Amino acid sequence: MTAAGSSASGTGTEVIVALESVDKWFGDLHVLRGIDLSVRRGEVVVVIGPSGSGKSTLCRTINRLETIDRGSIVLEGQPLPQEGKALARLRADVGMVFQSFNLFAHKTVLENVTLGPIKVRGTSRVEAEERARALLERVGVAEQAQKYPAQLSGGQQQRVAIARALAMDPALMLFDEPTSALDPEMIKEVLDVMVDLARGGMTMVVVTHEMGFARTAADRVIFMADGAIVEEGSPDEFFSNPRSERAQDFLSKVLSH
Amino acid sequence: MEAVFSDFGEYAKAFGLTCGLFLVAGLGSLVWGTFLAALRVGPVAVMRKASAAYVGVFRNTPLLVVFIFVAVALPKIGYSFTFIENVDVGGHHVSGYFFRACVALTLYTSAFVCEAVRSGINAVPLGQAEAARSIGLTFTQTMQEVVLPQAVRAVVPPLTSVLVALLKNTSVAAAFGIAEATAQMKSMNNDHADQRIQIFLLFAVGYIVLVEVLTFSSYALERRWRVA
């Protein structure tokens, strides 16, 4: 499978998450305006746009780290529960990777990855550790298993965070600017893991400023500005021939050097 | 001096009672105060308000007033906790006085514990709780597994101050029929009016030693958790 041609391949017809006319306000600030978005199984959707455009907020509403004021979000056919155990169960199926990694500072790398499976899924410790080691191997940090997060580089921490999310066997992975806090040479090691995931058929929503990743791995690019989706399309279409003025302006700024 | 040394058994017993009050009320306050702190940062608005109101009431009331309420007012309306006197601990009956003193100390101190623990919770970056929630942990699991273990580290110094205050506050129980250290000092002073200064000093030393033990344990904990 070629990188750019991943669009049709592996993408099913089953809708994993569907947002309908979602609105959100932070006080007077209208951060999400009538967002409609659906993501199908195996699809990789990359959300780009200027800062303050609501991309991260959009990403965080999908597992309800942010509440919404209007509209609906349906995940695997189920409307998002408000709070409590039902919401927790649903979040377990949605992996989240944060800009600032957010590894549990008081737990070792291995414990970070096994906590969810043991506490939420009821997996035995032995089984969870075996699985965790395999995942850490896959993201290339197996030899760090007994260390604490603070002893790792940013790139290593973020790869552990990806392994932690994968350990829950999520139906969907959310990436909220996963490389924005990283040194340039560490960005690649994290993007490599993400490209690998995308090719493996993982359903992903990725908020990022990495245009290279969008070109390589995205099935669809969504361009947001001022809380609304301004434009969407295949990466080829979007990058070579953006239709809206807002997108043209944005791309001229980020792609010019 | 010999007033104390000739009766050293009484001196030791009185400080034993002080320690007893401290340990029972200390444990009670830590548990109840931590629970209140969890409510104060929890998802249920009613519980957040209730917990804040509790802290408001008990932190703003003098300890003596809380004591009078629990030890004098409550028994008047039928809550004297005398059922506790049927309980045996190591062959000794638990006294109702002792239990009521512990209740008063716990009610009061837990308000301070709650605020100390809350400051510790606030010291844990928000992202930690978000990450915990996003792997599917419930609110209780997030608290138990991720937030509180990290909050504990930040909370040792302020909590030590709260516990030191509690240790010294046990002396208020002297006015409510408990022969703890301060009450014992008063009674020795009555019997040996010529040795007042020495008696004062020896009892002061007793308190200082106890507080030092507490402070050193707290430093030890801080050192141990800093490494991890």
XYZ file of C-alpha atoms in Angstrom:
485
model
C 0.000 0.000 0.000
C 1.485 3.339 -0.958
C 1.451 6.094 1.553
C -0.504 8.601 -0.466
C -2.885 6.015 -1.828
C -4.133 4.844 1.544
C -7.395 6.744 1.039
C -9.735 4.070 -0.218
C -7.853 1.110 1.171
C -8.905 -0.158 4.578
C -11.623 2.441 5.009
C -14.960 0.787 5.651
C -18.433 2.210 5.412
C -19.289 1.847 9.087
C -19.402 5.206 10.833
C -17.436 5.203 14.103
C -18.158 8.731 15.207
C -20.674 11.255 13.949
C -20.952 14.864 15.069
C -24.077 16.741 14.085
C -24.533 20.524 14.301
C -22.242 20.754 17.307
C -21.971 24.167 18.933
C -19.883 25.180 21.886
C -19.240 28.417 23.665
C -16.514 29.387 26.136
C -18.403 32.223 27.782
C -19.085 34.627 24.915
C -16.603 32.956 22.619
C -18.276 30.730 20.032
C -15.547 28.079 19.734
C -17.384 25.459 17.688
C -19.940 26.535 15.075
C -22.285 23.965 13.610
C -19.740 21.204 13.249
C -20.838 18.216 11.129
C -18.310 15.461 10.861
C -18.383 11.726 10.501
C -15.468 9.349 10.600
C -15.648 5.859 9.178
C -13.824 2.780 10.413
C -10.195 2.764 9.324
C -10.277 6.380 8.205
C -7.531 8.833 9.097
C -8.875 12.359 9.413
C -6.372 15.155 9.894
C -7.656 18.442 11.280
C -5.589 21.517 10.523
C -6.083 25.217 10.895
C -4.720 28.322 12.586
C -4.396 28.340 16.361
C -7.586 29.275 18.133
C -9.661 27.777 15.348
C -11.222 25.180 17.651
C -9.377 22.096 16.381
C -8.259 20.905 19.819
C -11.657 21.637 21.337
C -13.282 19.605 18.573
C -10.934 16.720 19.278
C -11.634 16.889 23.010
C -15.411 16.908 22.597
C -15.275 13.493 20.950
C -14.442 11.769 24.243
C -16.229 14.440 26.232
C -13.232 15.997 27.911
C -15.118 19.085 26.734
C -18.895 19.233 26.921
C -20.929 20.599 24.032
C -23.761 23.120 24.237
C -25.777 22.079 21.198
C -25.928 19.248 18.685
C -25.121 15.580 19.109
C -22.145 13.253 19.088
C -22.749 9.596 18.363
C -19.966 7.112 18.991
C -20.293 3.598 17.551
C -24.040 4.110 17.276
C -24.420 5.331 20.869
C -25.001 8.943 21.887
C -22.277 10.162 24.271
C -23.417 9.667 27.877
C -23.387 12.711 30.155
C -21.292 11.448 33.068
C -20.575 8.503 35.284
C -19.816 4.857 34.528
C -21.355 4.809 31.050
C -19.139 7.679 29.964
C -16.073 6.004 31.489
C -16.848 2.788 29.584
C -17.167 4.710 26.372
C -13.944 6.617 26.915
C -12.161 3.303 27.334
C -12.881 2.642 23.636
C -11.467 5.988 22.522
C -7.709 6.407 22.795
C -6.408 9.892 23.438
C -2.905 11.250 22.929
C -2.198 14.696 24.339
C 0.164 17.466 23.349
C 1.835 17.324 26.777
C 1.908 13.474 26.924
C 0.307 13.386 30.398
C 1.946 10.129 31.424
C 1.190 9.267 35.041
C 4.215 10.798 36.741
C 4.233 8.464 39.759
C 4.047 5.240 37.774
C 6.662 3.439 35.704
C 6.303 3.223 31.936
C 5.032 -0.336 32.248
C 2.510 0.636 34.938
C 1.308 3.519 32.772
C 0.431 1.068 30.021
C -1.086 -1.634 32.246
C -3.231 0.605 34.478
C -6.166 0.869 32.072
C -6.347 -2.803 31.083
C -6.107 -3.919 34.737
C -8.498 -1.390 36.287
C -10.973 -0.882 33.459
C -10.931 -4.133 31.493
C -10.176 -6.425 34.424
C -7.250 -8.037 32.620
C -4.870 -10.034 34.835
C -1.567 -8.364 35.690
C 0.490 -11.031 33.924
C -1.511 -10.761 30.729
C -1.581 -6.946 30.824
C 2.186 -6.773 31.291
C 2.835 -9.162 28.454
C 0.616 -7.091 26.159
C 2.192 -3.847 27.402
C 5.698 -5.104 26.643
C 4.612 -6.052 23.141
C 3.134 -2.574 22.606
C 6.219 -0.848 24.015
C 8.290 -2.954 21.641
C 6.078 -1.865 18.768
C 6.576 1.853 19.536
C 10.269 1.279 20.186
C 10.629 1.965 23.902
C 10.649 -1.586 25.296
C 13.938 -1.100 27.137
C 12.484 1.840 29.120
C 9.696 -0.207 30.734
C 10.933 0.135 34.319
C 11.749 3.854 34.149
C 9.604 6.750 35.282
C 8.246 9.190 32.665
C 10.517 12.024 33.841
C 13.554 9.898 32.902
C 12.460 9.698 29.241
C 12.833 12.142 26.365
C 9.722 13.860 25.037
C 9.590 11.643 21.994
C 9.865 8.517 24.111
C 7.159 9.782 26.469
C 4.804 10.430 23.609
C 5.386 6.964 22.190
C 4.626 5.485 25.617
C 1.446 7.573 25.654
C 0.477 6.052 22.314
C 1.147 2.559 23.704
C -0.963 3.408 26.763
C -3.874 4.356 24.519
C -3.417 1.284 22.302
C -3.457 -1.020 25.329
C -7.196 -0.388 25.613
C -7.814 -1.683 22.064
C -9.584 1.534 21.106
C -12.018 1.719 18.204
C -10.792 5.248 17.555
C -7.659 7.197 18.412
C -7.633 10.941 19.001
C -4.365 12.855 18.675
C -4.406 16.399 20.033
C -1.319 18.062 18.551
C 0.879 15.088 19.500
C 4.137 16.594 18.226
C 3.711 20.259 19.133
C 5.673 19.976 22.370
C 8.552 18.021 20.863
C 12.032 18.941 19.704
C 12.365 18.726 15.908
C 14.399 15.534 15.893
C 11.875 13.767 18.086
C 8.899 14.661 15.946
C 9.860 12.095 13.342
C 9.985 9.153 15.742
C 6.449 9.926 16.910
C 5.111 10.538 13.397
C 6.646 7.238 12.250
C 4.647 5.406 14.902
C 1.503 7.254 13.851
C 1.998 6.537 10.153
C 2.521 2.905 11.076
C -0.767 2.917 12.993
C -2.593 4.579 10.123
C -1.349 1.942 7.708
C -2.390 -0.753 10.136
C -5.991 0.368 9.713
C -6.496 2.319 12.933
C -9.276 4.898 12.847
C -7.666 8.217 13.719
C -8.577 11.849 14.214
C -5.366 13.865 14.274
C -5.092 17.545 15.113
C -1.681 18.644 13.937
C 0.501 21.250 12.295
C 2.540 18.583 10.532
C 1.560 19.054 6.898
C 3.915 16.268 5.873
C 1.991 13.823 8.031
C -1.298 15.049 6.589
C -0.038 14.432 3.058
C 1.389 11.016 3.875
C -1.170 9.436 6.108
C -4.485 11.280 5.861
C -7.499 9.970 4.007
C -9.212 13.286 4.500
C -8.051 16.718 5.556
C -10.336 19.052 7.452
C -9.517 22.720 7.553
C -10.981 24.703 10.434
C -11.034 28.419 11.047
C -12.925 30.446 13.667
C -14.698 27.385 15.055
C -16.139 26.147 11.775
C -15.125 23.573 9.196
C -14.218 25.723 6.198
C -13.081 23.074 3.800
C -12.501 19.347 3.581
C -11.138 16.978 1.012
C -8.406 14.517 0.152
C -4.896 15.707 1.030
C -3.954 15.931 -2.657
C -6.941 18.112 -3.452
C -6.553 20.270 -0.410
C -2.839 20.963 -0.583
C -2.557 21.457 -4.335
C -5.823 23.233 -4.892
C -7.433 24.740 -1.815
C -10.816 26.255 -2.670
C -11.429 28.736 0.127
C -9.517 31.942 0.504
C -8.973 31.242 4.207
C -7.261 27.929 3.411
C -5.187 29.446 0.634
C -4.009 32.134 3.025
C -3.201 29.566 5.738
C -1.304 27.282 3.387
C 0.701 30.115 1.890
C 1.923 30.875 5.400
C 2.763 27.359 6.557
C 4.080 25.917 3.298
C 6.176 28.848 2.107
C 9.365 27.618 3.775
C 10.833 17.928 89.748
C 10.250 15.025 92.069
C 6.535 15.736 91.921
C 6.660 14.457 88.358
C 9.367 11.829 88.751
C 7.835 10.270 91.836
C 4.624 9.982 89.883
C 6.145 9.279 86.509
C 3.575 6.572 85.799
C 0.816 9.196 85.897
C 2.838 11.541 83.685
C 3.375 8.804 81.109
C -0.239 7.695 81.288
C -1.444 11.252 80.682
C 0.739 11.628 77.594
C -0.422 8.174 76.528
C -3.962 9.521 76.566
C -2.832 12.584 74.595
C -1.326 10.231 72.021
C -4.521 8.173 71.989
C -6.636 11.248 71.259
C -4.160 12.325 68.603
C -4.026 8.942 66.874
C -7.771 8.320 66.800
C -8.734 11.884 65.847
C -5.776 12.101 63.450
C -6.788 8.975 61.591
C -10.430 10.048 61.609
C -9.572 13.510 60.262
C -7.291 12.161 57.541
C -9.951 9.780 56.253
C -12.911 12.166 56.588
C -10.929 15.203 55.403
C -9.630 13.384 52.303
C -13.151 12.230 51.502
C -14.398 15.820 51.830
C -11.596 17.031 49.559
C -12.568 14.445 46.936
C -16.151 15.716 47.104
C -14.948 19.300 46.738
C -13.249 18.558 43.433
C -15.812 15.957 42.352
C -18.342 16.044 39.530
C -21.459 16.377 41.718
C -22.343 20.027 42.314
C -24.470 19.393 45.426
C -21.623 17.484 47.065
C -19.124 20.194 46.161
C -21.325 22.782 47.865
C -22.022 20.585 50.893
C -18.329 19.946 51.411
C -17.477 23.636 51.044
C -20.190 24.483 53.576
C -18.785 21.924 56.013
C -15.332 23.454 55.765
C -16.841 26.912 56.202
C -18.665 25.935 59.374
C -15.948 23.976 61.145
C -12.935 25.998 60.122
C -14.612 29.204 61.226
C -15.725 27.898 64.627
C -13.398 27.910 67.642
C -12.422 24.383 68.678
C -13.760 25.023 72.174
C -17.200 25.726 70.729
C -17.098 22.493 68.724
C -16.127 20.666 71.929
C -18.986 22.207 73.868
C -21.339 21.280 71.061
C -20.274 17.633 70.932
C -19.549 17.029 74.625
C -22.309 19.122 76.215
C -25.005 20.052 73.708
C -25.320 16.749 71.834
C -25.771 14.614 75.001
C -28.542 17.044 76.066
C -30.526 16.131 72.978
C -29.810 12.454 73.339
C -26.606 11.893 71.395
C -24.095 10.934 74.069
C -22.394 8.106 72.162
C -22.602 5.956 75.312
C -22.953 2.837 73.146
C -19.203 3.120 72.681
C -18.676 2.316 76.367
C -19.571 -1.297 75.676
C -16.593 -1.573 73.358
C -13.437 -3.126 74.784
C -10.024 -2.167 73.464
C -7.233 -4.325 74.901
C -9.197 -5.017 78.075
C -10.090 -1.355 78.682
C -13.537 0.084 78.259
C -13.629 2.984 75.817
C -14.886 6.003 77.723
C -17.699 8.117 76.321
C -15.688 11.229 77.205
C -12.754 10.012 75.168
C -14.948 9.177 72.196
C -16.758 12.530 72.253
C -13.414 14.341 72.407
C -12.243 12.400 69.366
C -15.439 13.276 67.513
C -15.018 16.984 68.291
C -11.345 16.964 67.270
C -12.120 15.054 64.077
C -14.992 17.332 63.039
C -12.757 20.358 63.515
C -9.460 19.052 62.126
C -10.977 17.393 59.051
C -11.926 20.842 57.715
C -8.227 21.772 57.722
C -7.208 18.385 56.310
C -9.737 18.885 53.506
C -8.184 22.203 52.506
C -4.619 20.869 52.757
C -5.482 17.858 50.578
C -7.335 20.106 48.136
C -4.231 22.248 47.744
C -2.340 19.043 46.987
C -4.930 17.984 44.403
C -4.662 21.402 42.762
C -0.904 20.916 42.565
C -1.388 17.858 40.323
C -1.526 19.004 36.680
C -5.014 18.776 35.172
C -3.642 16.658 32.324
C -3.055 13.771 34.753
C -6.753 13.498 35.539
C -7.676 13.984 31.878
C -5.368 11.164 30.836
C -6.829 8.950 33.558
C -10.368 9.690 32.465
C -9.563 9.145 28.828
C -8.385 5.570 29.423
C -11.780 4.931 30.994
C -11.112 5.247 34.714
C -14.123 6.384 36.752
C -13.909 9.476 38.958
C -13.155 7.344 42.035
C -10.462 5.350 40.213
C -8.935 8.535 38.822
C -8.686 9.892 42.362
C -7.353 6.663 43.886
C -4.915 5.649 41.175
C -3.647 8.898 39.742
C -4.514 12.131 41.524
C -4.318 11.363 45.258
C -1.019 9.396 45.118
C 0.573 12.462 43.503
C -1.277 14.939 45.707
C 0.028 13.162 48.809
C 3.582 14.234 47.992
C 2.640 17.880 47.767
C 0.477 17.623 50.830
C 2.947 16.323 53.413
C 4.237 19.723 54.630
C 0.843 21.463 55.042
C -0.692 18.299 56.487
C 2.116 18.064 59.033
C 1.222 21.534 60.267
C -2.418 20.495 60.580
C -1.440 17.409 62.587
C 0.907 19.376 64.847
C -1.993 21.724 65.576
C -4.199 18.698 66.305
C -1.645 17.247 68.708
C -1.623 20.463 70.701
C -5.382 20.916 70.355
C -5.924 17.650 72.239
C -5.238 19.782 75.335
C -8.710 21.299 74.976
C -10.056 17.889 76.022
C -8.634 18.634 79.487
C -11.675 20.808 80.103
C -14.015 17.942 79.264
C -13.133 15.313 81.808
C -10.188 13.636 80.161
C -7.008 13.129 82.173
C -4.662 13.816 79.264
C -1.384 15.664 79.657
C -2.734 19.170 80.248
C -5.309 17.981 82.786
C -2.624 15.974 84.553
C -0.375 19.022 84.653
C -3.132 21.027 86.263
C -3.738 18.435 88.895
C -0.018 18.036 89.705
C 0.226 21.810 89.979
C -2.595 21.771 92.497
C -0.894 19.124 94.601
C 2.626 20.611 94.415
C 2.228 24.360 94.306
C 5.931 24.815 95.179
C 7.123 23.086 91.994
C 4.926 24.777 89.410
C 7.693 25.940 87.086
C 9.360 22.536 86.948
C 6.016 20.845 86.314
C 5.191 23.276 83.501
C 8.590 22.712 81.920
C 8.410 18.925 82.081
C 4.983 18.878 80.467
C 6.152 21.338 77.829
C 9.071 18.999 77.091
C 6.594 16.138 76.679
C 4.668 18.061 74.008
C 7.867 19.182 72.287
C 9.136 15.597 72.083
C 5.854 14.366 70.583
C 5.738 17.154 67.993
C 9.381 16.532 67.077
C 8.648 12.848 66.493
C 5.813 13.897 64.196
C 7.921 16.439 62.306
C 10.815 14.053 61.818
C 8.501 11.356 60.452
C 7.123 13.917 58.046
C 10.622 14.869 56.836
C 11.404 11.194 56.413
C 8.284 10.725 54.264
C 9.155 13.758 52.163
C 12.641 12.396 51.549
C 11.366 8.955 50.649
C 8.767 10.182 48.187
C 11.087 12.690 46.576
C 13.250 9.858 45.231
C 10.400 7.927 43.679
